[in-house]
PDB file of C-alpha atoms in Angstrom:
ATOM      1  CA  UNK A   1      95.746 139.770 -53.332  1.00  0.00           C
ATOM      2  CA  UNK A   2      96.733 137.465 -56.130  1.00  0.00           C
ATOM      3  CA  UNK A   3      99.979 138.841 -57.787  1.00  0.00           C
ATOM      4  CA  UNK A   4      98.917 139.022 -61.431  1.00  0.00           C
ATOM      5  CA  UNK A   5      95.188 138.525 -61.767  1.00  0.00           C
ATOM      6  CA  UNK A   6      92.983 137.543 -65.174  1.00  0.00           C
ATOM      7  CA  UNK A   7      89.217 137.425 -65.456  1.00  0.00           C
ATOM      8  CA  UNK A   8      89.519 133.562 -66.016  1.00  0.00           C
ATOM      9  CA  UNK A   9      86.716 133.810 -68.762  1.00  0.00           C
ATOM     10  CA  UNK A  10      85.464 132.357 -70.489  1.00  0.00           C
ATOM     11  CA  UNK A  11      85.194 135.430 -72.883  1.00  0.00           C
ATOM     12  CA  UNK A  12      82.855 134.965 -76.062  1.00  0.00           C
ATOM     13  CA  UNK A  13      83.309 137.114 -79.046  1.00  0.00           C
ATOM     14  CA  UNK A  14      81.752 136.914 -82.357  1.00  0.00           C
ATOM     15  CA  UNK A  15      83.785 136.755 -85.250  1.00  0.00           C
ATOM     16  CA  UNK A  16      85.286 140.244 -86.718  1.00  0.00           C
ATOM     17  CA  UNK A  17      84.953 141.622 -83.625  1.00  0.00           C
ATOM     18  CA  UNK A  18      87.513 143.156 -81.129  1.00  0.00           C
ATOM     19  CA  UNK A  19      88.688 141.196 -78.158  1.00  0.00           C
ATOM     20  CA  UNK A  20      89.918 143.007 -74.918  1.00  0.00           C
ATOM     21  CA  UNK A  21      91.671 140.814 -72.412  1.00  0.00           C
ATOM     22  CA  UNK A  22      92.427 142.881 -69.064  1.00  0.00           C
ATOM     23  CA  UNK A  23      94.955 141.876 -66.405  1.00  0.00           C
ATOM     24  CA  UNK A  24      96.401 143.582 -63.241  1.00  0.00           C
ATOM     25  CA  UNK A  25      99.106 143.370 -61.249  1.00  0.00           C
ATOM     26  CA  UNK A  26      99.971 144.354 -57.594  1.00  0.00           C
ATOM     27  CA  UNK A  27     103.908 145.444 -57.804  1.00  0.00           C
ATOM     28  CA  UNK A  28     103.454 148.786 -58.444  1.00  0.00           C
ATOM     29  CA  UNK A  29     107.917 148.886 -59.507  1.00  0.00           C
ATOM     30  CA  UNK A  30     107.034 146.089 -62.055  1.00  0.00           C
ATOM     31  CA  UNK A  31     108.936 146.927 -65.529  1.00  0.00           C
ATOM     32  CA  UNK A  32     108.113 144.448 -67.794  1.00  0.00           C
ATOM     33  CA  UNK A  33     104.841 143.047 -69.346  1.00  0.00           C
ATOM     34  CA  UNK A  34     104.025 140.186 -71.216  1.00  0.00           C
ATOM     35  CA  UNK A  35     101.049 138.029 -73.184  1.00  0.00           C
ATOM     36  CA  UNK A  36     101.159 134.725 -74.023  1.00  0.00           C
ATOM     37  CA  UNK A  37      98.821 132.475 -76.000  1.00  0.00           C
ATOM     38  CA  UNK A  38      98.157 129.209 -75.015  1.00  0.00           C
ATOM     39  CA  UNK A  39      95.959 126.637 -77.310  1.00  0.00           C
ATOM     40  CA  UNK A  40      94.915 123.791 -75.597  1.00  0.00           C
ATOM     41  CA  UNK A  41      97.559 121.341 -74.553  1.00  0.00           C
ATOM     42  CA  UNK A  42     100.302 123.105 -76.365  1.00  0.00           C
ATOM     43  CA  UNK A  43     102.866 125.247 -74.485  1.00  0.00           C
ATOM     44  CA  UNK A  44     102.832 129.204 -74.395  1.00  0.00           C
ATOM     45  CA  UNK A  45     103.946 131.646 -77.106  1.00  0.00           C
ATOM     46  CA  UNK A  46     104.380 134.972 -77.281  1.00  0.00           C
ATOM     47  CA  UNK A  47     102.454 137.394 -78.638  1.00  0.00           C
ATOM     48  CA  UNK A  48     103.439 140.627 -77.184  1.00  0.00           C
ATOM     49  CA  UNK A  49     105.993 142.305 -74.624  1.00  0.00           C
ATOM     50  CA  UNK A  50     105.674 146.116 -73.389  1.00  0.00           C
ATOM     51  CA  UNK A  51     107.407 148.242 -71.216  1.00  0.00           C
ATOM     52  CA  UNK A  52     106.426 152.018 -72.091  1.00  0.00           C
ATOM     53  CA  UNK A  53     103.219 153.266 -70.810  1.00  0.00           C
ATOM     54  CA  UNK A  54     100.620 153.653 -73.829  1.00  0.00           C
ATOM     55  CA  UNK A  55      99.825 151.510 -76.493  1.00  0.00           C
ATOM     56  CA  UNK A  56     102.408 148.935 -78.593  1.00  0.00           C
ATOM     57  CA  UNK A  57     100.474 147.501 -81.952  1.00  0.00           C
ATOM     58  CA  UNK A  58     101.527 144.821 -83.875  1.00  0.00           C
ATOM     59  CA  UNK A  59      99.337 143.529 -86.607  1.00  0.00           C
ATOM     60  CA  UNK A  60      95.946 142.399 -85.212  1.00  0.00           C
ATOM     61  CA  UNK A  61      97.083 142.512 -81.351  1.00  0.00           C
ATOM     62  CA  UNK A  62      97.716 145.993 -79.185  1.00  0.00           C
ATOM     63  CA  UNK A  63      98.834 145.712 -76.241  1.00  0.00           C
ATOM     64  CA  UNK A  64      98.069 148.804 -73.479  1.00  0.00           C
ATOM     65  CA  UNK A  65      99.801 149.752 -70.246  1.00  0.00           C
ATOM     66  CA  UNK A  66      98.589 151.785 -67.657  1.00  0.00           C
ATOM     67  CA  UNK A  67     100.879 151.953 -64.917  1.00  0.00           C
ATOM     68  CA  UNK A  68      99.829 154.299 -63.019  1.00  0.00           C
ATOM     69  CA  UNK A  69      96.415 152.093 -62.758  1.00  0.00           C
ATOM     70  CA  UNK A  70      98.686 148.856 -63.002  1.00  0.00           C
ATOM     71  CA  UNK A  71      97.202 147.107 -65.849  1.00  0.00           C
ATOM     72  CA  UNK A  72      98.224 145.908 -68.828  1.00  0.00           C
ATOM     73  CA  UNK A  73      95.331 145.219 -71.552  1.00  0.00           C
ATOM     74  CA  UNK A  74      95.669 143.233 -75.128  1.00  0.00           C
ATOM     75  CA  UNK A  75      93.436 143.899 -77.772  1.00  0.00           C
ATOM     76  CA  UNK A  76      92.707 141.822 -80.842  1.00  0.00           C
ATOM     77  CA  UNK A  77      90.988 143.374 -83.216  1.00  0.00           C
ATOM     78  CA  UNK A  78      88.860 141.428 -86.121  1.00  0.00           C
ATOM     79  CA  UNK A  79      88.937 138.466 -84.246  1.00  0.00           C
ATOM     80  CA  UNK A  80      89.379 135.029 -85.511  1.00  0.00           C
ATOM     81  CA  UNK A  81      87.875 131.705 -84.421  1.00  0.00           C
ATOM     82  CA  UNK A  82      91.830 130.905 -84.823  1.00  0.00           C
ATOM     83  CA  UNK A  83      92.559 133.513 -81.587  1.00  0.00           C
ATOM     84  CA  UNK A  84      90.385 131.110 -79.597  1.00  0.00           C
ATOM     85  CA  UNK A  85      92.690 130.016 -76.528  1.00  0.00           C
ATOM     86  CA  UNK A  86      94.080 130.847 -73.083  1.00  0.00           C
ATOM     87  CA  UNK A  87      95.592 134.425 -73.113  1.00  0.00           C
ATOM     88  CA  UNK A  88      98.182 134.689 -70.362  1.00  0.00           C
ATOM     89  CA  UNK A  89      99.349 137.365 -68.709  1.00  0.00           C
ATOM     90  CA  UNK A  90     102.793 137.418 -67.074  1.00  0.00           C
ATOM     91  CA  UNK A  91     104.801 140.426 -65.560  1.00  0.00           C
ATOM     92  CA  UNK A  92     108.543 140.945 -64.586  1.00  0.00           C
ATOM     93  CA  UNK A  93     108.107 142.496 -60.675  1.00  0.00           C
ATOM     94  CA  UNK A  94     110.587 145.149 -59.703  1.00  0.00           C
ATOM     95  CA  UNK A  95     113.947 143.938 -57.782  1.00  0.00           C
ATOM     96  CA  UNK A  96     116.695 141.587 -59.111  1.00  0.00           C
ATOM     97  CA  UNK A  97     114.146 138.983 -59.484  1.00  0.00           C
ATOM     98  CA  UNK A  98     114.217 136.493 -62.351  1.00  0.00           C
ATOM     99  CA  UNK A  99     111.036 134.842 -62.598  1.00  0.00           C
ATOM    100  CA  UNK A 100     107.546 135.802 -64.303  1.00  0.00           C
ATOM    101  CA  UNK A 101     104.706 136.262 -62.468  1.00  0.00           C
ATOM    102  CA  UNK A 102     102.045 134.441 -64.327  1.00  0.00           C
ATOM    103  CA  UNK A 103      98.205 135.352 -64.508  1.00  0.00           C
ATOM    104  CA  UNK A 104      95.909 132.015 -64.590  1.00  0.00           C
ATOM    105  CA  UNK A 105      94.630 133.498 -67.714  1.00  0.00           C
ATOM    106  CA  UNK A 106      91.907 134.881 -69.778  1.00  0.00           C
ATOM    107  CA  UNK A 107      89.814 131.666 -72.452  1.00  0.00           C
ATOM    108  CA  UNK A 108      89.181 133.369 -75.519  1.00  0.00           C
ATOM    109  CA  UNK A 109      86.153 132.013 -77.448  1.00  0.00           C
ATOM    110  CA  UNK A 110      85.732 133.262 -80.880  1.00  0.00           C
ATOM    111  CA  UNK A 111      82.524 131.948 -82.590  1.00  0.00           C
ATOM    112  CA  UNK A 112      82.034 132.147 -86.360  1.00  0.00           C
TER     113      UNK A 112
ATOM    114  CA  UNK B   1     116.124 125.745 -87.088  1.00  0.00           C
ATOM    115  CA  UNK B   2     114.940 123.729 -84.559  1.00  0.00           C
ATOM    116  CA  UNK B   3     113.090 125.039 -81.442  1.00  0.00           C
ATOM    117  CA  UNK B   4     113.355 124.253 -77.685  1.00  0.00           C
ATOM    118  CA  UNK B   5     112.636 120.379 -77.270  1.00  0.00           C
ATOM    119  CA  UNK B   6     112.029 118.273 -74.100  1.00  0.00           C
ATOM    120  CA  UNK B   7     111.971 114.809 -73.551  1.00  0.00           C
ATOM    121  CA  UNK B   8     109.875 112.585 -72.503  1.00  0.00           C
ATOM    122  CA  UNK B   9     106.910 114.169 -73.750  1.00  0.00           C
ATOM    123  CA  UNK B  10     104.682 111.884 -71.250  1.00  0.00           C
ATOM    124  CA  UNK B  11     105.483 110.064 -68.566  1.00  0.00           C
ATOM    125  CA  UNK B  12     104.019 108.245 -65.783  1.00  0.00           C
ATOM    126  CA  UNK B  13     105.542 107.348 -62.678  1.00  0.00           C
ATOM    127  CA  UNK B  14     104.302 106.214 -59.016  1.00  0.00           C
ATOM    128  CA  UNK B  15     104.493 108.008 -55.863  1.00  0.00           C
ATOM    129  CA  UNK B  16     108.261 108.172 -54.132  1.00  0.00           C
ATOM    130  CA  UNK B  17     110.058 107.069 -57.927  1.00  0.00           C
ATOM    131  CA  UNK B  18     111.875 109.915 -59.554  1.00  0.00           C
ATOM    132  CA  UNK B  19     112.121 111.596 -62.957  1.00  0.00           C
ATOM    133  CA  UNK B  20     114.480 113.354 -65.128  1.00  0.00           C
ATOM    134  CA  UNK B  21     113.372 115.737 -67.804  1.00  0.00           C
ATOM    135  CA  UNK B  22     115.990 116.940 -70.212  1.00  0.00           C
ATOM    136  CA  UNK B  23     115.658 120.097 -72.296  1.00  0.00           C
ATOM    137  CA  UNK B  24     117.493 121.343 -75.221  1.00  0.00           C
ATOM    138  CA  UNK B  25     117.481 125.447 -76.055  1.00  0.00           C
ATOM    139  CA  UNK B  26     117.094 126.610 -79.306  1.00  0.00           C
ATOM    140  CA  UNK B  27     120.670 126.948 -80.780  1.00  0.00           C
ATOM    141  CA  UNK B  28     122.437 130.657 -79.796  1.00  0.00           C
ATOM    142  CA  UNK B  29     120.071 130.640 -76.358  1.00  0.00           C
ATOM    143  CA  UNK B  30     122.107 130.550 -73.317  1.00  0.00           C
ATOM    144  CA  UNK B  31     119.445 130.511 -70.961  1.00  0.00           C
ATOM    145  CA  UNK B  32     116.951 127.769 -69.600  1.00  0.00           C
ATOM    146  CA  UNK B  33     113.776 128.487 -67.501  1.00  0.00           C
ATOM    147  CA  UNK B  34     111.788 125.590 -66.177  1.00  0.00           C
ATOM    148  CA  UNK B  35     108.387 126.283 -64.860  1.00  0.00           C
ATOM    149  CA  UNK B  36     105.723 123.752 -63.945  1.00  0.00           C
ATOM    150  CA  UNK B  37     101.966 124.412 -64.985  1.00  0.00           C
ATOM    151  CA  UNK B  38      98.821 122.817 -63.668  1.00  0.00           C
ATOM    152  CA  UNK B  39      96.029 121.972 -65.332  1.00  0.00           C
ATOM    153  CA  UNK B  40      93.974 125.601 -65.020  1.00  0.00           C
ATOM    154  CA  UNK B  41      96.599 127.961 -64.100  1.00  0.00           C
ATOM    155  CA  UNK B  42      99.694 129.707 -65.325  1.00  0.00           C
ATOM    156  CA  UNK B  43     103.052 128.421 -65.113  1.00  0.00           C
ATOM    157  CA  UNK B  44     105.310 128.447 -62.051  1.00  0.00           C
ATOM    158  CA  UNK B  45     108.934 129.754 -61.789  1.00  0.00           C
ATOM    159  CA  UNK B  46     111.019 126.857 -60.700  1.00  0.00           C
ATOM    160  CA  UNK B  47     114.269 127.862 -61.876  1.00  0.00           C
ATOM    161  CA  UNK B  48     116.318 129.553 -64.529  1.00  0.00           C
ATOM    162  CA  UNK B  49     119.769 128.539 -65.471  1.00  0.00           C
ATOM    163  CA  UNK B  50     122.432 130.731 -67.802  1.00  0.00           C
ATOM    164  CA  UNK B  51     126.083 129.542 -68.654  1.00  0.00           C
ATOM    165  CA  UNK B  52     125.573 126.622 -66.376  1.00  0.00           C
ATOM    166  CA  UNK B  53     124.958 128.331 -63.288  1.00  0.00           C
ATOM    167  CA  UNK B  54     121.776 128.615 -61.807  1.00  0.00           C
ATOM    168  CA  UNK B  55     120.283 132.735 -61.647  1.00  0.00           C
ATOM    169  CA  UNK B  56     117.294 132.154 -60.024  1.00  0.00           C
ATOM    170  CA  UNK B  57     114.991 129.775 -57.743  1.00  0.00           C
ATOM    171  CA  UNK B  58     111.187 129.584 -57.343  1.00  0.00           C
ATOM    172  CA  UNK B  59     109.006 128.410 -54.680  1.00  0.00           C
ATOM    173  CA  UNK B  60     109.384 124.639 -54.518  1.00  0.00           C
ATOM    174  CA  UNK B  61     110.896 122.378 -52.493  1.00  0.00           C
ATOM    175  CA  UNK B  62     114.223 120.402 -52.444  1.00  0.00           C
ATOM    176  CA  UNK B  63     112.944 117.240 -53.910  1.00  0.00           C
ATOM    177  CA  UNK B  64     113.687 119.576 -57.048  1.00  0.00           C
ATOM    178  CA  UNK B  65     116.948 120.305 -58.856  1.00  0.00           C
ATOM    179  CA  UNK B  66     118.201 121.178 -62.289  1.00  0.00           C
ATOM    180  CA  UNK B  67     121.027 121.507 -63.458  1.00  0.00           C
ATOM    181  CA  UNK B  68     122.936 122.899 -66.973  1.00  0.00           C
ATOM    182  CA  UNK B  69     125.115 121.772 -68.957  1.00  0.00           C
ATOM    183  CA  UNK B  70     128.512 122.941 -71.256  1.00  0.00           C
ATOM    184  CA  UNK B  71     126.051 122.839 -74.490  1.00  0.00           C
ATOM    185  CA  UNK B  72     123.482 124.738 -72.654  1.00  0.00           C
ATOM    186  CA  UNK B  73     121.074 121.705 -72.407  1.00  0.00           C
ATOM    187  CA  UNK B  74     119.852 121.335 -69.193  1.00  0.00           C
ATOM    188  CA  UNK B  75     118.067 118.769 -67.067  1.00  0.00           C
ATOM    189  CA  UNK B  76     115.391 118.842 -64.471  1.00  0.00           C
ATOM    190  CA  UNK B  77     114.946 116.393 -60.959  1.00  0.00           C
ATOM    191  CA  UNK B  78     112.334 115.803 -59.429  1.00  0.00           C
ATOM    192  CA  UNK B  79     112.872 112.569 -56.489  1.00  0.00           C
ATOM    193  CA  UNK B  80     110.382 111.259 -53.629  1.00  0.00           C
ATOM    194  CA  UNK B  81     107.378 112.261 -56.525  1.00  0.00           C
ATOM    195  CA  UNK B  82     104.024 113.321 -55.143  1.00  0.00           C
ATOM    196  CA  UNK B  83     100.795 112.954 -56.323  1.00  0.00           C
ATOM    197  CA  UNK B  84     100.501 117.306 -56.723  1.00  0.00           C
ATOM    198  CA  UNK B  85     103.407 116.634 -58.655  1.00  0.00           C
ATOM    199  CA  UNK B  86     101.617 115.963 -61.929  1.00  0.00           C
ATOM    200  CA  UNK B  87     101.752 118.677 -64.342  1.00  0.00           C
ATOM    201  CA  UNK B  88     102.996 119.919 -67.504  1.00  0.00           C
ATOM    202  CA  UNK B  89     106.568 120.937 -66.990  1.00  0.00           C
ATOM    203  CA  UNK B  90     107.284 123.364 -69.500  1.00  0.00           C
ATOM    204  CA  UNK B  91     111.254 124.501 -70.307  1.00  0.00           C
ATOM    205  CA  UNK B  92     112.327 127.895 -71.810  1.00  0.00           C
ATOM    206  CA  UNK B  93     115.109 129.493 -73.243  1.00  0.00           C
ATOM    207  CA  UNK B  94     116.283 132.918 -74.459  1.00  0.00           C
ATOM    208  CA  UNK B  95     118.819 133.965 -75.198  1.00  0.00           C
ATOM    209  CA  UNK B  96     119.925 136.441 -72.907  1.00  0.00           C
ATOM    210  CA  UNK B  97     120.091 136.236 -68.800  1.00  0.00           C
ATOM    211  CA  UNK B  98     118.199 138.412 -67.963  1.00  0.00           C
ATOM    212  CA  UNK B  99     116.477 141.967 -69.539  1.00  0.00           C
ATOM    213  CA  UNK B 100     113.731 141.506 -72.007  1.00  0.00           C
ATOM    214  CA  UNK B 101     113.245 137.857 -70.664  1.00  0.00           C
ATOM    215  CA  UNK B 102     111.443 136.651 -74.037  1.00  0.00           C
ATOM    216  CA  UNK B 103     110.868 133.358 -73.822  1.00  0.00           C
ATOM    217  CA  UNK B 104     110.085 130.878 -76.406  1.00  0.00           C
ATOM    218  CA  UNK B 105     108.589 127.494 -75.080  1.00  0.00           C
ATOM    219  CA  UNK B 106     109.254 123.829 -75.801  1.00  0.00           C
ATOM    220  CA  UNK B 107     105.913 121.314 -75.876  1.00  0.00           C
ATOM    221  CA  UNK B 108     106.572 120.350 -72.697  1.00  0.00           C
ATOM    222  CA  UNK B 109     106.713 116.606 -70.732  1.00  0.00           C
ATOM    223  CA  UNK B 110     103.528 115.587 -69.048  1.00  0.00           C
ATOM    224  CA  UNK B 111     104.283 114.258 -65.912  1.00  0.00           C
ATOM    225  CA  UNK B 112     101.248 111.798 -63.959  1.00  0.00           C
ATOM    226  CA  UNK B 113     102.078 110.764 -61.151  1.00  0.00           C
ATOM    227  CA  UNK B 114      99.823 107.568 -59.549  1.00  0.00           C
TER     228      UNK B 114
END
């Protein structure tokens, strides 16, 4: 079992509509939560971080944690062809361990 | 302000050469992740340096070192280069050690290797 896992996509949405972008991880002592956007050949950037169970909005984007269920969900909600990229998912695992666990990521189509 | 940057952007070397890859944090950040992604999957951990010393150390062989330096730039080896060696290597910084672990990006060097 893969680490952090994505549904690798592609996911189409029409514009205005809500995107949800699911991932789940396998370290059930795993603290920290984050998504990443990634446009085609640039780098990552962060969109959202969460560590509470429940739900963490900020503007457009809501990011959910279940940890009882170990996943961690982002929502965008009136959905822009703009949002269309690679939506990565990348969790902190429990332990003195410094590195992210990365998803392979969710493609996010938007189509006007 | 100016972000993380990374130098050479692209690159191409042959099999066995080796290749340097320098980084420079955005100014205040103290720490510098390097992770390597391939073309269709996330980035992987290779290491994360903070005031010069090196805090952690991912999966990959010996063929590659980093190092930091006294302005919190930091530089990353890789020698006897492989063909699965080609990706984008991608550096990091924040500004703490460790904690929230926010990371902002640089672009990134493209590394082919023929």
């Amino acid at each position: 079992q893969k680490e952090v896992e994505q549904n690798s996509g592609p996911l189409s949405v029409p514009e205005g509509a809500i995107a949800s972008l699911n991932c789940t991880y396998s370290d059930r002592g795993s603290q920290s939560f984050f998504w990443y956007r990634q446009y085609s050949g640039k780098s990552p950037e962060l969109i959202m971080f969460i560590y509470s169970n429940g739900d963490k909005e900020d503007g457009r984007f809501t990011a959910q944690l279940n940890k009882a269920s170990q996943y961690v969900s982002l929502l965008i909600r009136d959905s822009q062809p703009s949002d269309s990229a690679t939506y990565l998912c990348a969790v902190i695992p429990a332990g003195n361990n410094r590195k992210l666990i990365w998803g392979l990521g969710t493609s996010l189509a938007v189509n006007p | 302000d100016a972000g993380v940057t990374q130098s050479p952007t692209h690159l191409i070397k042959t099999r066995g050469q080796h290749v340097t890859l320098r980084c420079s944090p955005i100014s205040g950040h103290k720490s510098v992740s390097w992770y390597q992604q391939v073309l269709g999957q996330g980035p992987q951990f290779i290491f994360q340096y903070y005031e010069k010393e090196e805090r952690g150390r991912g999966n990959f062989p010996d063929r590659f070192s980093a190092r930091q330096f006294p302005n919190y730039s930091s530089e990353l080896n890789v020698n006897a280069l492989l063909l699965g060696d080609s990706a984008l290597y991608l550096c990091a910084s924040s500004v703490e050690d460790w904690g929230a672990n926010v990371l902002t990006f640089g672009a990134g060097s493209r590394l082919t290797v023929l």
